[in-house]
Amino acid sequence: MKVYGSSVLKGLLYTLKTFVSTYVEDFRRKGASSNGLLRSHADGVVTVEYPEKLLPIGATYERFRVLPMLIYDQQESGEKDIRCTSCGICAKVCPPQCIWIVQETDENKKPVPKPEAFYIDTSVCMNCGLCSEFCPFDAIKMDHKFDLNTTSNRQESYLYDMERLLVPAEYYAELHPKANAAEEEARRLEAEAKAKKEAAKKEAAAKKAVEAKAAKAAASAAEADAPKAAKADDPERAARIAAAKAKAAEAKAKREAAKAADGAETADAAAEVSETSSENESSPKASDEA
Amino acid sequence: MEMIEQLFVMLKQAALALPQALLPAELYARYEGMLSLVIGISAILVFAPATMLFLTWMERKVVARMQKRYGPNRVGKFGALQPFADGIKMFMKEDIIPKAVDPLLHSLAPMVILIPAVMIFAVMPFGKDMILVDLNIAILFIMSISSIETIAILMAGWSSRNAYSLISSLRAAAQVISYEIPLGFSMVAVLMMAGSMSTLDIVLAQQGGWFVLTPWGFLGFLIFFLSGAAEVNRTPFDVPEAESELVAGFHTEYSGMKFGLFYMAEFLGAFAIAAFSITFFFGGWLDPFEPLLGFAILPSWLWFMLKTYVLVFVFFWFRGTLPRLRVDLLLNFAWKYLLPMALLNIPIAALWFYLPAGPIRWVAGWAIGGSLIFGMHQLLTYHRVKKLYGRYERPSRPVVTESVPLKS
């Protein structure tokens, strides 16, 4: 039987339950270090009294994002292997254009895929996260560090250099456990596929080598014209080659004929040839001078 | 216990001791009644704003908790000094009187709304021997005084020369006039059973058991409380204020302390409705455990406050739960639901009156009264239930599985 107004009572009960549960949860939090907990929406007051209580980094939601960070893998030798290859995709895709990258060069001034300098103007950055979305090397990711206020030298402290942007991969894994796992999985699969492909290639190469050897052995007995004939199976190309050959032969014949004639004539012809060629070469220069 | 019970009475006696010592006996005897009234009125005039301050803080805290927030917590411990900060702010703010308003009515309205809100405290039995005047027409007094607030709201809305304010005040007039009727009828059953209009007599009539435990008392309480909530414009009946529709309603054009007075009147009204619900249906200042234990656990005035604040909490609970009613639904609720229910309540009370006292009255009274109330409720809300749930129970259309040839 439907009783009108019963849903009003249901609603009232819900708010009363919320009212009581917030106090119960307050009492429960008193013992535990309430500072370290993300207040879930399921129970208790969700407010974090920010200046007095601070959520530790990583206690918020995984996809929470504040400012990009650069990731490096710690090598066993103690070296920092920065994932960034300074390809510049992040700088191109950045809507407010706040990323500035300088590519590293070796002693021969040849660029190497490493950033020499990496700046992010955090006063311009709008925390959109597009850089991390577009990075093909999982090198730039969004940080969780939200407590950024500073009292000294604001102008310069807004400009983050590589030193401030670099974080170890473990830090990223801690902040983004799900995303990191997915990326690791993707990387692993990619590496596997690559390895497979390489193995297949090697196998194919080996097979080819064997086949080629056999073919060579078989062909050694065959005539030398065979490859020519094989080449001529493209009629157009063959025709073109034939035409070129004919032309060359004609030119050669002409030249020989000219040689056979008197030297002055030859000199004339040569001068003519060189003149046209020099004219051709210097024509842009000449037009410039003109 | 007797000391604490009589604390305020003794305070009054102490205050009277000074004029008694100073004045000649004859003069004192003549003016004693007036002096004690003055003391009582001063006490109420101190009590009312203090209550209002506390209620603003409590409302914000309660509603905040229902929304999983902390509420005010910056000023003082638990934000307890917040109302004082607000009060200081109210006093410091510029009192703007817009050019277009009717200045006399505009300035008068906040006073006119506050005076009845405080006046109603005169017949409130705060505890044993703690009533300012034991009026023998207290119920009529409450009815008449509480409806003066409408005039103030109309004054405020009309004088503001603001369309929102005017709409708000017209809504308020419609609402208060509608809800006054069930409010009055719900009190009829009480005065039938108590045999008196005096609030003190009504409290004393409940020594055998609270009225709310009887079917007519239960229904009467619900009607009284809901109509009262509408009468003082509490959510979900705050159509005159309706901040999402009418900016702030009738007090849109007010600022500073005049605005504060409107707020004070509203909170005092809510407190008064809660207090009179207690008085009429929950045994007022009576200690519910005294007949069982033989001694009082808490002083009577504390019992009164405790019970009242439970009901005040219910007001805030409503505010934290229920959305505002649409105007037509609001008036429908008064005329098509509360009024018939209030009319039904009177014969139920009469039936209860004529049933022989004892367990048979409780069983038969509740059986007949309860079924009557439930039947009436279902009858009155049948069309709404049908409208609400009917469409979900409509048989679904037959599913066409075969292709139907197109008509040429």
XYZ file of C-alpha atoms in Angstrom, chain A residues 1-4 8 11-12 15-16 18-19 22-23 26 39 41-42 44-47 49 52, chain B residues 62 65-66 68-70 73-74 313 317-318 320-322 374 377-378 381 384-385 388-389 393:
46
model
C 0.000 0.000 0.000
C 1.364 3.344 -0.985
C 1.241 5.892 1.791
C 1.669 9.411 0.617
C 9.379 12.427 3.164
C 14.410 11.545 3.347
C 14.269 12.796 6.908
C 19.604 13.329 6.800
C 19.331 12.306 10.437
C 24.080 11.693 8.082
C 23.879 14.088 11.005
C 29.323 12.707 11.113
C 29.615 12.909 14.890
C 34.454 12.572 14.349
C 37.737 11.870 4.032
C 32.126 10.785 0.941
C 30.644 7.721 2.522
C 31.838 11.771 8.130
C 32.553 15.357 7.318
C 34.366 15.736 4.016
C 35.897 19.101 4.800
C 40.521 22.231 7.381
C 45.579 23.588 9.978
C 22.902 21.322 12.294
C 26.358 18.413 9.650
C 23.492 17.138 7.546
C 28.715 16.741 5.855
C 30.297 20.082 6.609
C 31.567 21.592 9.854
C 34.181 27.012 13.310
C 36.410 30.060 13.031
C 16.086 20.680 15.915
C 16.154 18.942 10.263
C 13.346 19.856 7.870
C 18.354 20.217 5.912
C 16.125 17.693 4.175
C 13.148 19.062 2.355
C -5.057 6.661 8.273
C -4.954 10.349 4.946
C -5.266 7.784 2.197
C -3.850 11.757 -0.863
C -1.692 12.269 -5.623
C -0.557 8.702 -5.062
C 2.735 9.789 -8.668
C 2.857 6.035 -8.857
C 2.411 0.758 -12.859
